[in-house]
PDB file of C-alpha atoms in Angstrom:
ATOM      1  CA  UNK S   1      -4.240 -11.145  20.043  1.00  0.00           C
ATOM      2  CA  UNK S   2      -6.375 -10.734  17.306  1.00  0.00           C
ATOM      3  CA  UNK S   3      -6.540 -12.731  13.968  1.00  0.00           C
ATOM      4  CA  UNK S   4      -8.063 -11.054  11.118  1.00  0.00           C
ATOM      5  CA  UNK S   5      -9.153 -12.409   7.649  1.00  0.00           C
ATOM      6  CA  UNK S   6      -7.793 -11.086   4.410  1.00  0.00           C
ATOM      7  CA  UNK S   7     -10.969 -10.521   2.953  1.00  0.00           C
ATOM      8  CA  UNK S   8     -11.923  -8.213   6.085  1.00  0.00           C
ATOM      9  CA  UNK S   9      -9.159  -6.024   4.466  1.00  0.00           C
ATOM     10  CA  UNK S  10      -9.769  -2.714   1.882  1.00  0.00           C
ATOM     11  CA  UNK S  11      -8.256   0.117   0.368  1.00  0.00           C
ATOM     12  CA  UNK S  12      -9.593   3.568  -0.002  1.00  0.00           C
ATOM     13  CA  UNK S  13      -8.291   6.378  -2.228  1.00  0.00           C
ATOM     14  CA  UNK S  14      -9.279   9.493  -0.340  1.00  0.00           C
ATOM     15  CA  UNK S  15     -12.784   8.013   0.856  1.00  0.00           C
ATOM     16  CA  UNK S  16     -14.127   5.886  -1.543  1.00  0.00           C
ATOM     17  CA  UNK S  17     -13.088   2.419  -1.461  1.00  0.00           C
ATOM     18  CA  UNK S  18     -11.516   0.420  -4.490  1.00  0.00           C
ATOM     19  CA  UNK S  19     -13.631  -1.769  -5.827  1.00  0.00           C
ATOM     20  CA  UNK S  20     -13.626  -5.597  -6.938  1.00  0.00           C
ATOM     21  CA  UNK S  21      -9.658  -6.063  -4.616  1.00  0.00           C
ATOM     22  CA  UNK S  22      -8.682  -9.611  -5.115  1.00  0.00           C
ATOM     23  CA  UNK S  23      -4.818  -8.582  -3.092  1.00  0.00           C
ATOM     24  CA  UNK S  24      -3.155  -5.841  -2.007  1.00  0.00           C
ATOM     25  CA  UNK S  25       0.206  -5.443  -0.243  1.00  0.00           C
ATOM     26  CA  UNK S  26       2.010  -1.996   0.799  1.00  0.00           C
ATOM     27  CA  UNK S  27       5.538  -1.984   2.275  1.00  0.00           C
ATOM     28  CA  UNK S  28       7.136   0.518   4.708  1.00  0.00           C
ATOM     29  CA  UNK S  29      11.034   0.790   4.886  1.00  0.00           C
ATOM     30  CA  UNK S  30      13.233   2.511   6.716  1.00  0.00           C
ATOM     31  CA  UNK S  31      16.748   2.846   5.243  1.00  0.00           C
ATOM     32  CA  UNK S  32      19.655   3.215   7.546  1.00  0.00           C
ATOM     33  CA  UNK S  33      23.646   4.458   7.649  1.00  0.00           C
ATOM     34  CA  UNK S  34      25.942   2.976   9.163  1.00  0.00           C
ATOM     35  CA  UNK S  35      27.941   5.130  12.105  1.00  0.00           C
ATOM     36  CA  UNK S  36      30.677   2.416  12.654  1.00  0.00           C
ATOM     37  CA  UNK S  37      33.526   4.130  14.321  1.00  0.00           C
ATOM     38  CA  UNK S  38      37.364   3.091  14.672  1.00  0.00           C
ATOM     39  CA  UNK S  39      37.430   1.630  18.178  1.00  0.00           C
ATOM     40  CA  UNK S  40      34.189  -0.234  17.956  1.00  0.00           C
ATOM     41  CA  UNK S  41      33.821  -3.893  18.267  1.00  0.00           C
ATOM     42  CA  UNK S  42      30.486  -3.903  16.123  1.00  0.00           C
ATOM     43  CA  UNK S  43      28.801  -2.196  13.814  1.00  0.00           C
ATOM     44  CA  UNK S  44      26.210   0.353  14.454  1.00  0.00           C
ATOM     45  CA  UNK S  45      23.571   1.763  12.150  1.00  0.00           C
ATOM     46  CA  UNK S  46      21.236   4.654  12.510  1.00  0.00           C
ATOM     47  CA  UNK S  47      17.786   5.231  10.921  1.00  0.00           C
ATOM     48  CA  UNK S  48      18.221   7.668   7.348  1.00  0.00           C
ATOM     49  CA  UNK S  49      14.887   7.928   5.195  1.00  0.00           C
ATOM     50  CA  UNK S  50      11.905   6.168   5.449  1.00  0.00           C
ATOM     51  CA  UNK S  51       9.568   5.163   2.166  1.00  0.00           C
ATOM     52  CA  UNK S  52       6.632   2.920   0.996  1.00  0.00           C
ATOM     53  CA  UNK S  53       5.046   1.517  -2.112  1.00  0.00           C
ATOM     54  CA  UNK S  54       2.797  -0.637  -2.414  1.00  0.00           C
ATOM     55  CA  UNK S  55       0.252  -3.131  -5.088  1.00  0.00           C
ATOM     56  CA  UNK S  56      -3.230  -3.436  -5.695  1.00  0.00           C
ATOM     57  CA  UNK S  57      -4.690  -6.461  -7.358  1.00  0.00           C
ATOM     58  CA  UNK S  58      -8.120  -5.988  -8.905  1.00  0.00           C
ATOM     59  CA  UNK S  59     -10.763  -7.480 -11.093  1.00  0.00           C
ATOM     60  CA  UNK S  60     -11.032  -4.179 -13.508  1.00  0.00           C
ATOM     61  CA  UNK S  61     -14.270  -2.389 -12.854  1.00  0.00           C
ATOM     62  CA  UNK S  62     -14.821   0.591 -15.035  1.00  0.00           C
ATOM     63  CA  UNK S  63     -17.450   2.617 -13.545  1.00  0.00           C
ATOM     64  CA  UNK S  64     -15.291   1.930 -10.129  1.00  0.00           C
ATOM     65  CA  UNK S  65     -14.845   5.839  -8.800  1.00  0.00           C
ATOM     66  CA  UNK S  66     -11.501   4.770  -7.051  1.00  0.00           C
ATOM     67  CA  UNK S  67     -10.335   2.620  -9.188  1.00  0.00           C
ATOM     68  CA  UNK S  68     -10.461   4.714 -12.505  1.00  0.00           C
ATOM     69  CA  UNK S  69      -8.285   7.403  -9.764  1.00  0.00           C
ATOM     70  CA  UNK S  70      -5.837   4.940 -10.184  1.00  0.00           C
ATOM     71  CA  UNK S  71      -4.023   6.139 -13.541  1.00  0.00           C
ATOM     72  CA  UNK S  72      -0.228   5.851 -13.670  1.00  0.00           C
ATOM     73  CA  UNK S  73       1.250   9.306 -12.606  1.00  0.00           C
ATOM     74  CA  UNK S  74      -1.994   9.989 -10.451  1.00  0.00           C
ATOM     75  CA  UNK S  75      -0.794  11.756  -7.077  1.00  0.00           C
ATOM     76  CA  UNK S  76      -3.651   9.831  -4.554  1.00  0.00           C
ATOM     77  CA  UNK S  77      -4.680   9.276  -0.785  1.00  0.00           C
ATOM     78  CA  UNK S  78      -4.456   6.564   0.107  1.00  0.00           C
ATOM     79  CA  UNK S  79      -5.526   4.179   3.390  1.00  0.00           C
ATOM     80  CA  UNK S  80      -4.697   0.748   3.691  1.00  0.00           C
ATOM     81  CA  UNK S  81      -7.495  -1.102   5.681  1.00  0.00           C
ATOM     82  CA  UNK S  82      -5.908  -4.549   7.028  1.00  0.00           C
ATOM     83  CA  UNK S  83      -8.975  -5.408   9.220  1.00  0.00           C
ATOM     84  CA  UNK S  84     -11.725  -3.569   7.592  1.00  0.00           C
ATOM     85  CA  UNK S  85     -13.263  -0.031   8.345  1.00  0.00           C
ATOM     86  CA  UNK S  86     -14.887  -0.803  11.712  1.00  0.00           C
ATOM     87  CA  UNK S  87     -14.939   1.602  14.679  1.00  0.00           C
ATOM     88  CA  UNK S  88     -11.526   1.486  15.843  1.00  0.00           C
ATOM     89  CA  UNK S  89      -9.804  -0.435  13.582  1.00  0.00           C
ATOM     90  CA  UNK S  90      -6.042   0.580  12.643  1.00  0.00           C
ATOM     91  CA  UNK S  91      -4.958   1.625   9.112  1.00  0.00           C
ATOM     92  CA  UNK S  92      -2.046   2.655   7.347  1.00  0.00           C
ATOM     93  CA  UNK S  93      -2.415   5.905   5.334  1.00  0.00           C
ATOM     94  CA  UNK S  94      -0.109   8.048   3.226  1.00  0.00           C
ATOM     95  CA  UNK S  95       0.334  10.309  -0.113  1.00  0.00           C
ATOM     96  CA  UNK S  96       1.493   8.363  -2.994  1.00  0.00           C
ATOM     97  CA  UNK S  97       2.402   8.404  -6.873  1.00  0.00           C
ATOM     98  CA  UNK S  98       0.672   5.412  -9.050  1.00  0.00           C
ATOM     99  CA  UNK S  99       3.849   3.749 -10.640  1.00  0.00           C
ATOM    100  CA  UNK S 100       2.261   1.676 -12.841  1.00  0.00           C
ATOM    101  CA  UNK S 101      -1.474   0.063 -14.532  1.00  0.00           C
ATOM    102  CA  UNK S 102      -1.084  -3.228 -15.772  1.00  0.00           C
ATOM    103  CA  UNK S 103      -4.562  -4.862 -17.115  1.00  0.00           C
ATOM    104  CA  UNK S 104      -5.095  -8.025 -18.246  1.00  0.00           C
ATOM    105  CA  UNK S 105      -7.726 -10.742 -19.800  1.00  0.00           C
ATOM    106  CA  UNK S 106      -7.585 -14.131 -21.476  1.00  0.00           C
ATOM    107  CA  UNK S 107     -11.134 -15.263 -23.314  1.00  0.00           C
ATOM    108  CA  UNK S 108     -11.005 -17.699 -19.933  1.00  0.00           C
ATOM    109  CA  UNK S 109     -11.092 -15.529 -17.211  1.00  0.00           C
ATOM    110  CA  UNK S 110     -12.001 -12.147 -15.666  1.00  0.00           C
ATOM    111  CA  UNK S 111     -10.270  -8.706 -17.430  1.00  0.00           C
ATOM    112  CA  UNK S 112      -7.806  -7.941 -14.015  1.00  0.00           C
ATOM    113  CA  UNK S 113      -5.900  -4.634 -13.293  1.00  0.00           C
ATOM    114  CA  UNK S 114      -2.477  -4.470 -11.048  1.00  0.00           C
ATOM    115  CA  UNK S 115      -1.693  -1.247  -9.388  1.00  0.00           C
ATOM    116  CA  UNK S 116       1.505  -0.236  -8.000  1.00  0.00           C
ATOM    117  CA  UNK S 117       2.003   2.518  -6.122  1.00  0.00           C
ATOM    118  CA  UNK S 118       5.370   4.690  -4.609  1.00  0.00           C
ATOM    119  CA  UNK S 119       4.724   6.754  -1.325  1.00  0.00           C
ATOM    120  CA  UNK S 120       5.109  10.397  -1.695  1.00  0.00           C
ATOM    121  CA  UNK S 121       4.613  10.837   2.044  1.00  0.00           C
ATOM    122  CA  UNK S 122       5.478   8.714   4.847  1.00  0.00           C
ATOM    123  CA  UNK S 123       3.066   6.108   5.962  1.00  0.00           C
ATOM    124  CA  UNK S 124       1.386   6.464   8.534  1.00  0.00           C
ATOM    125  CA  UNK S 125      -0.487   4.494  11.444  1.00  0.00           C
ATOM    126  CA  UNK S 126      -4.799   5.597  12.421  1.00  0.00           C
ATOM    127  CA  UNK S 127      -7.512   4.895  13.802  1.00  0.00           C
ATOM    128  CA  UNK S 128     -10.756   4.443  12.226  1.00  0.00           C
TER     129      UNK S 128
END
């Protein structure tokens, strides 16, 4: 089995990678229905419709191509990159809507951006 690093992780909208990532996390549900019929002893689900969304966690970068994609009610490609962009390496990749821009800054720190992000498509799994 292999362990990977956090920091070997990226994410890309289309192909250029988002600069200056300090987190990200993207989730991938599957809602289901329940098929219970009279006569059974337990109950039994089936798989309905399937969605994502998803967070990015930045220090803000302003001449960052990928980043400044990032506007709330942007449509965007994206790939999520848990063990980097090497040869081979599996990523998660889908269509989604940006939700949401949050930036921040106090007069102690760095000026930050969050992302969040609703899937538009269903997530997939690739290879690199």
């Amino acid at each position: 089995m292999a362990i990977h690093k956090g920091s070997e992780g990226t994410v890309h909208v289309g192909s250029d990678a988002v600069a200056e990532i300090k987190s990200y996390s993207v989730e991938d549900t599957m809602d289901t229905i329940e098929v219970t019929t009279m006569g059974d002893t337990f109950r039994d689900y089936t798989t309905s419709l399937e969605s994502f969304s998803g967070s990015i966690d930045v220090f803000w970068d302003e001449v960052d191509t990928a980043q400044i994609a990032l506007q709330a009610g942007s449509e965007v490609a994206l790939k999520f990159y848990p063990e980097g962009t090497a040869s081979s390496a599996k990523y998660y990749t889908g269509t989604a809507i940006v939700t949401g821009l949050s930036i921040s800054a106090s007069f102690d720190g760095m000026v930050e951006a969050s992302i969040s992000v609703q899937g538009k498509s269903a997530l997939t799994l690739a290879t690199a």
